[in-house]
CSV table of C-alpha atoms and ligand atoms in Angstrom, one decimal:
chain,number,residue,atom,x,y,z
I,575,UNK,CA,-0.4,-5.6,13.2
I,576,UNK,CA,1.2,-2.3,14.3
I,577,UNK,CA,-1.4,-0.3,12.4
I,578,UNK,CA,-4.9,-1.2,11.4
I,579,UNK,CA,-7.1,1.4,9.7
I,580,UNK,CA,-10.7,0.1,9.1
I,581,UNK,CA,-13.2,1.7,6.8
I,582,UNK,CA,-11.9,5.2,7.2
I,583,UNK,CA,-13.9,8.0,5.6
I,584,UNK,CA,-13.1,11.7,6.0
I,585,UNK,CA,-14.8,14.8,4.7
I,586,UNK,CA,-13.6,18.4,4.6
I,587,UNK,CA,-16.9,20.3,4.1
I,588,UNK,CA,-18.2,19.0,0.8
I,589,UNK,CA,-14.9,17.4,-0.2
I,590,UNK,CA,-14.6,13.6,0.5
I,591,UNK,CA,-10.8,13.4,1.1
I,592,UNK,CA,-10.8,9.7,2.2
I,593,UNK,CA,-13.4,7.2,1.1
I,594,UNK,CA,-13.9,3.8,2.8
I,595,UNK,CA,-10.2,3.0,3.2
I,596,UNK,CA,-8.9,-0.1,5.1
I,597,UNK,CA,-5.2,-0.8,5.4
I,598,UNK,CA,-2.8,-2.7,7.7
I,599,UNK,CA,0.9,-2.3,8.4
I,600,UNK,CA,2.8,-5.1,9.9
I,601,UNK,CA,5.9,-4.9,12.2
I,602,UNK,CA,9.0,-4.4,10.1
I,603,UNK,CA,7.1,-3.5,7.0
I,604,UNK,CA,7.3,-0.3,4.9
I,605,UNK,CA,3.9,0.6,3.3
I,606,UNK,CA,3.7,3.5,0.9
I,607,UNK,CA,0.6,5.6,0.2
I,608,UNK,CA,1.1,6.6,-3.4
I,609,UNK,CA,-1.0,8.8,-5.6
I,610,UNK,CA,-1.5,12.2,-7.3
I,611,UNK,CA,-1.8,15.5,-5.4
I,612,UNK,CA,-5.1,15.7,-3.5
I,613,UNK,CA,-6.0,12.0,-3.5
I,614,UNK,CA,-6.1,11.9,0.4
I,615,UNK,CA,-2.7,10.4,1.3
I,616,UNK,CA,-1.8,13.0,3.9
I,617,UNK,CA,-5.2,13.0,5.4
I,618,UNK,CA,-5.1,9.3,5.9
I,619,UNK,CA,-1.6,9.5,7.5
I,620,UNK,CA,-2.8,12.4,9.8
I,621,UNK,CA,-5.8,10.2,10.9
I,622,UNK,CA,-3.4,7.4,11.8
I,623,UNK,CA,-1.3,9.9,13.8
I,624,UNK,CA,-4.2,11.4,15.6
I,625,UNK,CA,-3.6,14.8,14.1
I,626,UNK,CA,-7.0,14.7,12.4
I,627,UNK,CA,-10.2,13.9,14.4
I,628,UNK,CA,-11.6,10.6,13.2
I,629,UNK,CA,-15.0,10.9,11.6
I,630,UNK,CA,-15.7,7.4,10.5
I,631,UNK,CA,-14.0,4.0,10.9
I,632,UNK,CA,-11.6,2.6,13.5
I,633,UNK,CA,-7.9,3.2,14.1
I,634,UNK,CA,-6.0,0.5,16.0
I,635,UNK,CA,-2.3,0.4,17.0
I,636,UNK,CA,-0.7,-2.9,18.1
I,637,UNK,CA,-4.1,-4.5,18.3
I,638,UNK,CA,-5.5,-1.8,20.5
I,639,UNK,CA,-8.3,0.5,19.4
I,640,UNK,CA,-7.0,4.1,19.7
I,641,UNK,CA,-9.8,6.0,18.0
I,642,UNK,CA,-13.4,5.6,17.1
I,643,UNK,CA,-15.8,8.4,16.1
I,644,UNK,CA,-17.9,8.2,19.2
I,645,UNK,CA,-15.2,6.9,21.6
I,646,UNK,CA,-12.1,8.6,23.1
I,647,UNK,CA,-9.4,9.4,20.6
I,648,UNK,CA,-5.8,9.0,21.9
I,649,UNK,CA,-3.7,12.1,21.2
I,650,UNK,CA,-0.6,11.6,19.0
I,651,UNK,CA,1.9,11.8,21.9
I,652,UNK,CA,0.3,8.7,23.5
I,653,UNK,CA,0.3,6.6,20.4
I,654,UNK,CA,4.0,5.4,20.5
I,655,UNK,CA,4.6,6.9,17.0
I,656,UNK,CA,7.6,8.4,15.2
I,657,UNK,CA,6.6,11.3,12.9
I,658,UNK,CA,8.7,12.7,10.1
I,659,UNK,CA,7.5,15.4,7.6
I,660,UNK,CA,8.9,17.2,4.5
I,661,UNK,CA,10.3,19.9,6.8
I,662,UNK,CA,12.7,18.4,9.4
I,663,UNK,CA,11.4,20.9,12.0
I,664,UNK,CA,14.3,20.5,14.3
I,665,UNK,CA,14.6,22.7,17.4
I,666,UNK,CA,17.0,25.4,16.3
I,667,UNK,CA,18.3,26.3,19.7
I,668,UNK,CA,19.3,22.7,20.5
I,669,UNK,CA,22.3,20.7,19.3
I,670,UNK,CA,21.8,17.7,17.1
I,671,UNK,CA,22.4,15.4,20.1
I,672,UNK,CA,19.9,17.4,22.2
I,673,UNK,CA,17.3,17.3,19.4
I,674,UNK,CA,17.6,13.5,19.4
I,675,UNK,CA,17.6,13.0,23.2
I,676,UNK,CA,14.5,15.4,23.5
I,677,UNK,CA,11.9,12.6,23.4
I,678,UNK,CA,13.8,10.3,25.8
I,679,UNK,CA,12.8,11.9,29.1
I,680,UNK,CA,11.9,8.5,30.5
I,681,UNK,CA,15.5,7.3,30.4
I,682,UNK,CA,18.4,8.2,32.6
I,683,UNK,CA,20.7,10.9,31.1
I,684,UNK,CA,23.4,8.3,30.4
I,685,UNK,CA,21.0,6.0,28.6
I,686,UNK,CA,19.6,9.0,26.6
I,687,UNK,CA,23.0,10.0,25.3
I,688,UNK,CA,23.9,6.4,24.5
I,689,UNK,CA,20.7,5.8,22.6
I,690,UNK,CA,21.0,9.1,20.7
I,691,UNK,CA,24.7,8.6,19.8
I,692,UNK,CA,24.0,5.1,18.4
I,693,UNK,CA,21.1,6.4,16.3
I,694,UNK,CA,23.3,9.3,15.0
I,695,UNK,CA,26.2,6.9,14.3
I,696,UNK,CA,23.9,4.6,12.2
I,697,UNK,CA,23.0,7.6,10.1
I,698,UNK,CA,26.5,8.8,9.6
I,699,UNK,CA,26.0,11.9,11.8
I,700,UNK,CA,28.4,11.1,14.7
I,701,UNK,CA,30.7,14.0,14.0
I,702,UNK,CA,27.8,16.5,14.0
I,703,UNK,CA,26.3,15.7,17.4
I,704,UNK,CA,27.4,19.1,18.8
I,705,UNK,CA,26.4,21.1,15.7
I,706,UNK,CA,23.3,23.3,15.6
I,707,UNK,CA,20.7,22.4,12.9
I,708,UNK,CA,21.3,25.5,10.7
I,709,UNK,CA,24.9,24.4,9.8
I,710,UNK,CA,23.6,21.1,8.4
I,711,UNK,CA,22.6,20.3,4.9
I,712,UNK,CA,18.9,19.5,4.1
I,713,UNK,CA,19.7,15.8,3.9
I,714,UNK,CA,21.6,15.9,7.2
I,715,UNK,CA,18.7,17.7,8.9
I,716,UNK,CA,16.3,15.0,7.6
I,717,UNK,CA,18.5,12.3,9.0
I,718,UNK,CA,18.5,14.0,12.4
I,719,UNK,CA,14.7,14.2,12.2
I,720,UNK,CA,14.7,10.5,11.5
I,721,UNK,CA,17.0,9.8,14.4
I,722,UNK,CA,14.8,11.9,16.7
I,723,UNK,CA,11.7,10.1,15.6
I,724,UNK,CA,13.2,6.6,15.9
I,725,UNK,CA,15.1,7.2,19.2
I,726,UNK,CA,12.2,6.4,21.5
I,727,UNK,CA,11.8,3.0,19.6
I,728,UNK,CA,8.2,3.6,18.3
I,729,UNK,CA,6.2,0.7,17.0
I,730,UNK,CA,5.0,2.8,14.0
I,731,UNK,CA,6.8,5.4,11.9
I,732,UNK,CA,4.6,7.9,9.9
I,733,UNK,CA,6.5,9.7,7.2
I,734,UNK,CA,4.9,12.4,4.9
I,735,UNK,CA,7.0,13.2,1.8
I,736,UNK,CA,10.2,13.1,3.9
I,737,UNK,CA,12.6,13.5,1.0
I,738,UNK,CA,10.7,15.9,-1.3
I,739,UNK,CA,12.6,19.0,-0.3
I,740,UNK,CA,15.9,17.5,-1.2
I,741,UNK,CA,17.7,17.6,-4.5
I,742,UNK,CA,18.0,14.4,-6.6
I,743,UNK,CA,21.4,13.1,-5.4
I,744,UNK,CA,20.8,13.9,-1.8
I,745,UNK,CA,17.3,12.4,-2.0
I,746,UNK,CA,18.7,9.1,-3.2
I,747,UNK,CA,21.3,8.9,-0.5
I,748,UNK,CA,19.0,10.0,2.3
I,749,UNK,CA,16.2,7.5,1.3
I,750,UNK,CA,18.7,4.7,1.1
I,751,UNK,CA,20.0,5.4,4.6
I,752,UNK,CA,16.4,5.8,5.8
I,753,UNK,CA,15.4,2.5,4.4
I,754,UNK,CA,18.2,0.7,6.1
I,755,UNK,CA,17.6,2.3,9.5
I,756,UNK,CA,13.9,1.7,9.3
I,757,UNK,CA,14.4,-1.9,8.4
I,758,UNK,CA,16.8,-2.6,11.2
I,759,UNK,CA,14.6,-0.7,13.7
I,760,UNK,CA,11.8,-3.3,13.4
I,761,UNK,CA,9.1,-0.6,13.4
I,762,UNK,CA,6.3,-0.6,10.9
I,763,UNK,CA,6.3,2.4,8.5
I,764,UNK,CA,3.5,4.2,6.7
I,765,UNK,CA,5.0,6.7,4.2
I,766,UNK,CA,3.3,9.2,1.9
I,767,UNK,CA,4.8,9.9,-1.5
I,768,UNK,CA,3.6,11.1,-4.9
I,769,UNK,CA,6.7,9.6,-6.6
I,770,UNK,CA,6.3,6.1,-8.0
I,771,UNK,CA,10.0,5.4,-8.1
I,772,UNK,CA,10.4,6.4,-4.5
I,773,UNK,CA,7.5,4.2,-3.5
I,774,UNK,CA,9.1,1.2,-5.4
I,775,UNK,CA,12.4,1.9,-3.7
I,776,UNK,CA,11.0,2.1,-0.2
I,777,UNK,CA,8.0,-0.1,0.0
I,778,UNK,CA,7.3,-3.7,0.8
I,779,UNK,CA,3.7,-2.9,-0.3
I,780,UNK,CA,2.2,0.1,-2.0
I,781,UNK,CA,-1.4,1.4,-1.7
I,782,UNK,CA,-2.1,3.4,-4.9
I,783,UNK,CA,-4.8,6.0,-4.2
I,784,UNK,CA,-7.1,8.0,-6.4
I,785,UNK,CA,-10.0,10.3,-5.3
I,786,UNK,CA,-9.8,9.2,-1.6
I,787,UNK,CA,-9.8,5.4,-2.4
I,788,UNK,CA,-7.2,2.7,-2.7
I,789,UNK,CA,-7.3,1.6,-6.3
I,790,UNK,CA,-4.8,-1.2,-5.9
I,791,UNK,CA,-2.6,-2.5,-3.0
I,792,UNK,CA,0.2,-5.0,-3.3
I,793,UNK,CA,4.0,-5.4,-3.7
I,794,UNK,CA,5.7,-3.0,-6.1
I,795,UNK,CA,6.1,-5.9,-8.6
I,796,UNK,CA,2.4,-6.7,-8.4
I,797,UNK,CA,1.4,-3.1,-9.1
I,798,UNK,CA,3.9,-2.7,-11.9
I,799,UNK,CA,3.4,-6.1,-13.6
I,800,UNK,CA,-0.2,-6.9,-12.8
I,801,UNK,CA,-2.0,-3.5,-12.8
I,802,UNK,CA,-5.7,-3.8,-12.4
I,803,UNK,CA,-6.6,-0.5,-14.0
I,804,UNK,CA,-5.2,1.8,-16.7
I,805,UNK,CA,-4.7,4.5,-14.1
I,806,UNK,CA,-2.2,2.2,-12.3
I,807,UNK,CA,-0.3,1.6,-15.5
I,808,UNK,CA,-0.1,5.3,-16.4
I,809,UNK,CA,0.9,6.3,-12.9
I,810,UNK,CA,4.2,4.3,-13.2
I,811,UNK,CA,5.3,6.1,-16.3
I,812,UNK,CA,4.5,7.2,-19.8
I,813,UNK,CA,2.9,4.6,-22.1
I,814,UNK,CA,2.0,4.2,-25.8
I,815,UNK,CA,-1.8,3.9,-25.9
I,816,UNK,CA,-3.6,2.3,-28.9
I,817,UNK,CA,-7.0,1.0,-29.5
I,818,UNK,CA,-7.8,-2.3,-31.2
I,819,UNK,CA,-10.3,-5.1,-31.6
I,820,UNK,CA,-9.6,-8.7,-30.6
I,821,UNK,CA,-9.2,-10.9,-33.7
I,822,UNK,CA,-8.4,-14.6,-33.7
I,823,UNK,CA,-7.5,-14.4,-30.0
I,824,UNK,CA,-4.9,-11.7,-30.7
I,825,UNK,CA,-4.6,-8.0,-30.4
I,826,UNK,CA,-2.8,-6.5,-33.5
I,827,UNK,CA,-1.4,-3.1,-33.0
I,828,UNK,CA,1.0,-0.9,-35.0
I,829,UNK,CA,3.7,-1.8,-32.5
I,830,UNK,CA,3.2,-5.5,-32.7
I,831,UNK,CA,0.8,-8.3,-31.7
I,832,UNK,CA,0.0,-9.7,-28.3
I,833,UNK,CA,-2.3,-12.5,-27.1
I,834,UNK,CA,-5.8,-11.4,-26.1
I,835,UNK,CA,-5.6,-13.3,-22.8
I,836,UNK,CA,-9.1,-14.7,-22.9
I,837,UNK,CA,-10.9,-11.6,-24.2
I,838,UNK,CA,-13.5,-12.6,-26.8
I,839,UNK,CA,-13.1,-11.9,-30.5
I,840,UNK,CA,-14.7,-8.6,-31.4
I,841,UNK,CA,-14.0,-7.0,-28.0
I,842,UNK,CA,-12.9,-3.4,-28.4
I,843,UNK,CA,-9.8,-2.9,-26.2
I,844,UNK,CA,-7.3,-0.3,-25.2
I,845,UNK,CA,-3.7,-1.5,-25.1
I,846,UNK,CA,-1.2,0.3,-22.9
I,847,UNK,CA,2.3,-0.5,-24.1
I,848,UNK,CA,5.2,0.4,-21.9
I,849,UNK,CA,8.1,1.8,-23.9
I,850,UNK,CA,10.3,-1.0,-22.7
I,851,UNK,CA,7.9,-3.5,-24.2
I,852,UNK,CA,8.7,-2.1,-27.7
I,853,UNK,CA,11.8,-3.9,-28.9
I,854,UNK,CA,13.6,-2.4,-31.8
I,855,UNK,CA,15.9,-4.2,-34.2
I,856,UNK,CA,17.4,-3.6,-37.7
I,857,UNK,CA,15.3,-4.1,-40.7
I,858,UNK,CA,15.5,-7.7,-42.1
I,859,UNK,CA,15.9,-9.5,-38.8
I,860,UNK,CA,13.8,-12.7,-38.9
I,861,UNK,CA,10.6,-12.9,-36.9
I,862,UNK,CA,10.0,-9.1,-36.7
I,863,UNK,CA,7.4,-7.5,-38.9
I,864,UNK,CA,6.2,-4.1,-37.7
I,865,UNK,CA,7.9,-1.5,-39.7
I,866,UNK,CA,8.8,2.0,-38.6
I,867,UNK,CA,11.5,4.5,-38.5
I,868,UNK,CA,13.4,6.4,-35.9
I,869,UNK,CA,12.6,10.1,-35.4
I,870,UNK,CA,15.2,10.8,-32.8
I,871,UNK,CA,17.3,8.7,-30.3
I,872,UNK,CA,18.4,9.9,-26.9
I,873,UNK,CA,20.7,8.3,-24.4
I,874,UNK,CA,19.2,8.6,-20.9
I,875,UNK,CA,21.9,6.8,-19.0
I,876,UNK,CA,21.1,3.2,-18.3
I,877,UNK,CA,18.6,3.2,-21.2
I,878,UNK,CA,18.1,4.8,-24.6
I,879,UNK,CA,14.8,6.4,-25.5
I,880,UNK,CA,13.8,6.1,-29.2
I,881,UNK,CA,11.1,8.3,-30.6
I,882,UNK,CA,9.5,6.3,-33.4
I,883,UNK,CA,7.2,6.9,-36.3
I,884,UNK,CA,5.2,3.7,-36.7
I,885,UNK,CA,3.2,2.8,-39.8
I,886,UNK,CA,-0.3,1.7,-38.9
I,887,UNK,CA,-2.4,-0.9,-40.8
I,888,UNK,CA,-4.1,1.8,-43.0
I,889,UNK,CA,-0.9,3.6,-43.7
I,890,UNK,CA,-1.4,6.2,-41.0
I,891,UNK,CA,1.6,7.4,-39.0
I,892,UNK,CA,1.6,6.9,-35.2
I,893,UNK,CA,4.2,8.4,-32.9
I,894,UNK,CA,5.5,6.3,-30.0
I,895,UNK,CA,8.4,5.5,-27.7
I,896,UNK,CA,10.7,2.6,-27.2
I,897,UNK,CA,13.1,2.3,-24.3
I,898,UNK,CA,16.0,0.0,-25.0
I,899,UNK,CA,18.7,-1.1,-22.5
I,900,UNK,CA,22.1,0.5,-22.6
I,901,UNK,CA,23.5,2.6,-25.4
I,902,UNK,CA,21.3,2.0,-28.5
I,903,UNK,CA,21.1,5.0,-30.7
I,904,UNK,CA,20.0,4.4,-34.3
I,905,UNK,CA,20.3,7.5,-36.5
I,906,UNK,CA,17.4,9.7,-37.4
I,907,UNK,CA,15.2,8.2,-40.2
I,908,UNK,CA,16.7,4.7,-39.8
I,909,UNK,CA,14.1,2.2,-40.8
I,910,UNK,CA,13.6,-0.4,-38.0
I,911,UNK,CA,11.5,-3.4,-37.1
I,912,UNK,CA,9.5,-3.8,-33.9
I,913,UNK,CA,8.1,-6.5,-31.8
I,914,UNK,CA,6.4,-6.5,-28.4
I,915,UNK,CA,7.2,-8.1,-25.0
I,916,UNK,CA,3.7,-9.0,-24.0
I,917,UNK,CA,4.6,-8.9,-20.2
I,918,UNK,CA,4.7,-5.1,-20.4
I,919,UNK,CA,1.6,-4.6,-22.5
I,920,UNK,CA,-1.7,-4.2,-20.6
I,921,UNK,CA,-5.0,-4.7,-22.3
I,922,UNK,CA,-8.4,-3.5,-21.0
I,923,UNK,CA,-11.9,-3.6,-22.5
I,924,UNK,CA,-12.7,-0.1,-23.8
I,925,UNK,CA,-15.2,1.8,-21.7
I,926,UNK,CA,-18.2,2.6,-24.0
X,112,ATP,P1,-0.8,16.3,-1.5
X,112,ATP,O1,0.2,15.3,-2.0
X,112,ATP,O2,-1.0,17.5,-2.5
X,112,ATP,O3,-0.6,16.8,-0.1
X,112,ATP,P2,-2.7,14.4,-0.7
X,112,ATP,O4,-2.9,13.2,-1.5
X,112,ATP,O5,-1.9,14.2,0.5
X,112,ATP,O6,-2.2,15.5,-1.6
X,112,ATP,P3,-4.7,15.5,1.1
X,112,ATP,O7,-3.7,16.6,1.5
X,112,ATP,O8,-5.0,14.4,2.0
X,112,ATP,O9,-4.1,14.9,-0.3
X,112,ATP,O10,-6.0,16.2,0.6
X,112,ATP,C1,-7.2,15.5,0.1
X,112,ATP,C2,-8.3,16.4,-0.2
X,112,ATP,O11,-8.7,17.1,1.0
X,112,ATP,C3,-7.9,17.5,-1.1
X,112,ATP,O12,-9.0,17.8,-2.0
X,112,ATP,C4,-7.6,18.7,-0.2
X,112,ATP,O13,-7.8,19.9,-0.9
X,112,ATP,C5,-8.6,18.5,0.9
X,112,ATP,N1,-8.1,19.0,2.2
X,112,ATP,C6,-7.0,18.5,2.9
X,112,ATP,N2,-6.8,19.1,4.1
X,112,ATP,C7,-7.8,20.0,4.2
X,112,ATP,C8,-8.2,21.0,5.2
X,112,ATP,N3,-7.6,21.1,6.3
X,112,ATP,N4,-9.3,21.7,4.9
X,112,ATP,C9,-10.0,21.6,3.8
X,112,ATP,N5,-9.7,20.7,2.8
X,112,ATP,C10,-8.6,19.9,3.0
């Protein structure tokens, strides 16, 4: 285990920023701390780094305790870590190559240059090694920061929103390069992000946090397909939310019917229906029965988003969304039939 955080709690005055969190990162694994602003992600990362004094719990790196509240706390520079933040924070008066060799004082000059050059080549920066940081784009600067952090071969990389200052295209390219380099380095990685798609792109496992606690931890597929809480479902994207009561082992909603999965008849439930669970087809297709009409259709690229007006059991109109693969753009006011893919519908007993 390259990082083990056990029962970490941290207060800032009256604010509990981190609340009883335990978490492990294995060698070669990318773990993302995901959650809304203020949920404690950065504080937890800073505790792992030694940038925040530990108040409660234990931090261990490579099986060795490096911080306890009453014992000595190893400073960041003695923890064999690579750090990377939103701001690349390169040394402006040093060239790219000098920035990367900076932390390699323990090697001979030849070895330093060789190690740095190979890191820069892996990140597509070979021709920039004599440049100064200010002439590089934001994405290139982040890649130099990554090369600098990885050059001393740390056991653990700690990344805090490393791509958030980049625009969308550059962000995709930079995180793709970063993932490949991290994976080939063999280091364990703990990365903070508030962007669920970024976490799914980067992570072997995601820890979804709320109010200082880990609400659910698992692979991206586990969090997306087996969310244990409505907050987890909503965090991964907009959903249609309806209330219903279990009848004959089924949950009948205006969007379609799904099995109640063992919930007793009469249970009041909330159903969270992902737009991709709402399948739309022309009126008259056999096996489809929920009737509605299209308010407006929009092509979003790989998918089409349909705004629907759905007719409820009592004649009421409910507005909702369907996301269909590819180009699927029925005209406004087109009557359509709906049914549901139950694998993307999540049902929870309603809180009273
Ligand atoms: P963000 O994505 O906005 O950075 P986060 O999930 O990383 O959010 P933290 O920065 O860890 O959250 O903050 C958790 C809580 O602790 C917040 O309520 C924040 O206001 C508070 N906090 C963080 N750092 C300090 C500090 N140095 N002094 C006082 N309160 C702090």
